[in-house]
């Protein structure tokens, strides 16, 4: 298991949180997702045998959000 923290461009509305959490939460291998609206960050735990941080960042980008940085830490 790994944990990724992504810094995003500014989130404009609370519904952004729901959209991102829903999409990442349905992605194979993702176990836990939390979007921090005021900090414009995503924290997600994932099984690295099923997905990786780049896939998750691409998914967020495909939703229309800018991923400024991403850090991965093994759990």
Backbone as CSV, one residue per row, in Angstrom:
resi,resn,N_x,N_y,N_z,CA_x,CA_y,CA_z,C_x,C_y,C_z
1,UNK,0.847,-1.183,0.000,0.000,0.000,0.000,0.887,1.238,0.000
2,UNK,0.424,2.244,-0.717,1.088,3.534,-0.771,0.079,4.632,-0.500
3,UNK,0.592,5.793,-0.149,-0.247,6.969,0.043,0.291,8.067,-0.859
4,UNK,-0.593,8.687,-1.625,-0.200,9.797,-2.477,-0.874,11.063,-1.971
5,UNK,-0.122,12.153,-1.993,-0.660,13.473,-1.701,-0.446,14.318,-2.943
6,UNK,-1.545,14.832,-3.500,-1.473,15.664,-4.697,-1.888,17.082,-4.364
7,UNK,-1.097,18.040,-4.811,-1.440,19.455,-4.687,-2.091,19.856,-6.000
8,UNK,-3.270,20.444,-5.901,-4.028,20.834,-7.085,-4.021,22.341,-7.266
9,UNK,-4.459,22.781,-8.448,-4.796,24.179,-8.627,-5.995,24.461,-7.740
10,UNK,-6.321,25.713,-7.535,-7.416,26.071,-6.631,-8.721,25.379,-7.025
11,UNK,-9.376,24.800,-6.026,-10.705,24.221,-6.221,-11.718,25.346,-6.074
12,UNK,-12.710,25.376,-6.950,-13.625,26.514,-6.984,-14.922,26.309,-6.217
13,UNK,-15.298,25.057,-5.960,-16.557,24.835,-5.256,-16.510,23.501,-4.513
14,UNK,-17.299,23.370,-3.464,-17.308,22.108,-2.705,-17.732,20.894,-3.529
15,UNK,-18.491,21.094,-4.587,-18.888,19.940,-5.405,-17.686,19.318,-6.117
16,UNK,-16.595,20.076,-6.243,-15.353,19.520,-6.807,-14.870,18.358,-5.949
17,UNK,-15.003,18.503,-4.637,-14.579,17.446,-3.715,-15.331,16.155,-4.006
18,UNK,-16.632,16.263,-4.134,-17.476,15.095,-4.376,-17.124,14.434,-5.702
19,UNK,-16.904,15.248,-6.723,-16.568,14.736,-8.052,-15.248,13.961,-8.023
20,UNK,-14.229,14.539,-7.392,-12.908,13.900,-7.332,-12.953,12.651,-6.456
21,UNK,-13.550,12.773,-5.269,-13.625,11.621,-4.362,-14.385,10.465,-5.007
22,UNK,-15.460,10.777,-5.714,-16.248,9.736,-6.369,-15.466,9.021,-7.457
23,UNK,-14.781,9.789,-8.297,-14.029,9.192,-9.406,-12.850,8.365,-8.904
24,UNK,-12.087,8.900,-7.970,-10.937,8.161,-7.447,-11.383,6.959,-6.618
25,UNK,-12.470,7.124,-5.873,-12.966,6.040,-5.033,-13.419,4.824,-5.822
26,UNK,-13.842,5.030,-7.073,-14.285,3.932,-7.932,-13.128,3.277,-8.684
27,UNK,-11.969,3.922,-8.675,-10.816,3.415,-9.426,-10.245,2.169,-8.746
28,UNK,-9.935,1.149,-9.541,-9.376,-0.096,-8.998,-8.115,0.172,-8.192
29,UNK,-8.054,-0.396,-7.007,-6.871,-0.297,-6.168,-6.886,0.831,-5.166
30,UNK,-7.808,1.784,-5.313,-7.871,2.912,-4.385,-8.683,2.494,-3.167
31,UNK,-8.096,2.650,-1.999,-8.733,2.196,-0.765,-9.352,3.331,0.044
32,UNK,-8.793,4.529,-0.054,-9.265,5.649,0.761,-8.914,6.944,0.045
33,UNK,-9.878,7.872,-0.030,-9.641,9.162,-0.684,-10.187,10.273,0.191
34,UNK,-9.423,11.333,0.336,-9.884,12.514,1.063,-9.433,13.739,0.280
35,UNK,-10.377,14.621,-0.053,-10.054,15.882,-0.712,-10.132,16.983,0.332
36,UNK,-9.057,17.735,0.447,-8.993,18.862,1.382,-9.255,20.129,0.582
37,UNK,-10.501,20.618,0.650,-10.942,21.720,-0.202,-10.111,22.979,0.013
38,UNK,-9.982,23.437,1.248,-9.278,24.697,1.518,-7.798,24.634,1.169
39,UNK,-7.199,23.461,1.271,-5.775,23.298,0.955,-5.557,22.898,-0.509
40,UNK,-6.631,22.607,-1.227,-6.549,22.123,-2.615,-5.616,20.920,-2.728
41,UNK,-5.849,19.936,-1.864,-5.034,18.720,-1.856,-5.919,17.482,-1.885
42,UNK,-5.340,16.412,-2.405,-5.965,15.094,-2.362,-5.009,14.168,-1.630
43,UNK,-5.550,13.377,-0.719,-4.782,12.316,-0.074,-5.500,11.013,-0.381
44,UNK,-4.770,10.057,-0.931,-5.380,8.783,-1.306,-4.433,7.636,-0.987
45,UNK,-5.005,6.550,-0.492,-4.252,5.318,-0.269,-4.613,4.359,-1.396
46,UNK,-3.587,3.689,-1.928,-3.842,2.783,-3.040,-2.918,1.575,-2.987
47,UNK,-3.400,0.502,-3.596,-2.640,-0.739,-3.713,-1.786,-0.627,-4.973
48,UNK,-0.473,-0.573,-4.800,0.410,-0.360,-5.944,0.506,-1.565,-6.876
49,UNK,-0.121,-2.672,-6.530,-0.178,-3.799,-7.463,-1.348,-3.639,-8.440
50,UNK,-2.248,-2.679,-8.162,-3.419,-2.462,-9.016,-3.393,-1.133,-9.761
51,UNK,-2.730,-0.128,-9.210,-2.687,1.194,-9.837,-1.435,1.909,-9.354
52,UNK,-1.231,3.130,-9.834,-0.079,3.916,-9.389,-0.448,5.394,-9.333
53,UNK,0.438,6.187,-8.785,0.159,7.609,-8.579,-0.036,8.347,-9.898
54,UNK,0.694,7.950,-10.935,0.535,8.603,-12.238,-0.859,8.367,-12.806
55,UNK,-1.378,7.145,-12.659,-2.740,6.856,-13.121,-3.760,7.727,-12.391
56,UNK,-3.568,7.883,-11.086,-4.499,8.691,-10.298,-4.407,10.160,-10.691
57,UNK,-3.191,10.656,-10.902,-3.019,12.048,-11.332,-3.656,12.270,-12.701
58,UNK,-3.501,11.301,-13.608,-4.121,11.419,-14.930,-5.638,11.436,-14.834
59,UNK,-6.191,10.654,-13.936,-7.637,10.638,-13.739,-8.130,12.005,-13.259
60,UNK,-7.413,12.598,-12.321,-7.780,13.926,-11.811,-7.673,14.960,-12.932
61,UNK,-6.624,14.871,-13.740,-6.453,15.784,-14.872,-7.589,15.617,-15.875
62,UNK,-7.979,14.372,-16.135,-9.087,14.104,-17.061,-10.404,14.688,-16.563
63,UNK,-10.533,14.862,-15.251,-11.738,15.481,-14.683,-11.722,17.001,-14.854
64,UNK,-10.574,17.546,-15.285,-10.484,18.982,-15.536,-9.731,19.767,-14.480
65,UNK,-9.007,19.090,-13.609,-8.262,19.761,-12.541,-6.764,19.671,-12.817
66,UNK,-6.029,20.670,-12.356,-4.585,20.719,-12.543,-3.883,20.102,-11.342
67,UNK,-3.032,19.118,-11.596,-2.205,18.519,-10.546,-0.851,19.217,-10.595
68,UNK,-0.559,20.015,-9.551,0.693,20.776,-9.516,1.866,19.936,-9.031
69,UNK,1.621,19.042,-8.088,2.688,18.175,-7.576,2.069,16.925,-6.975
70,UNK,2.915,15.914,-6.830,2.457,14.636,-6.300,3.599,13.992,-5.522
71,UNK,3.302,13.523,-4.307,4.295,12.834,-3.480,3.721,11.490,-3.058
72,UNK,4.532,10.449,-3.168,4.102,9.101,-2.800,4.936,8.619,-1.622
73,UNK,4.245,7.982,-0.678,4.912,7.421,0.497,4.392,6.007,0.709
74,UNK,5.305,5.073,0.963,4.910,3.695,1.252,4.314,3.616,2.649
75,UNK,3.263,2.810,2.787,2.633,2.629,4.103,3.103,1.348,4.742
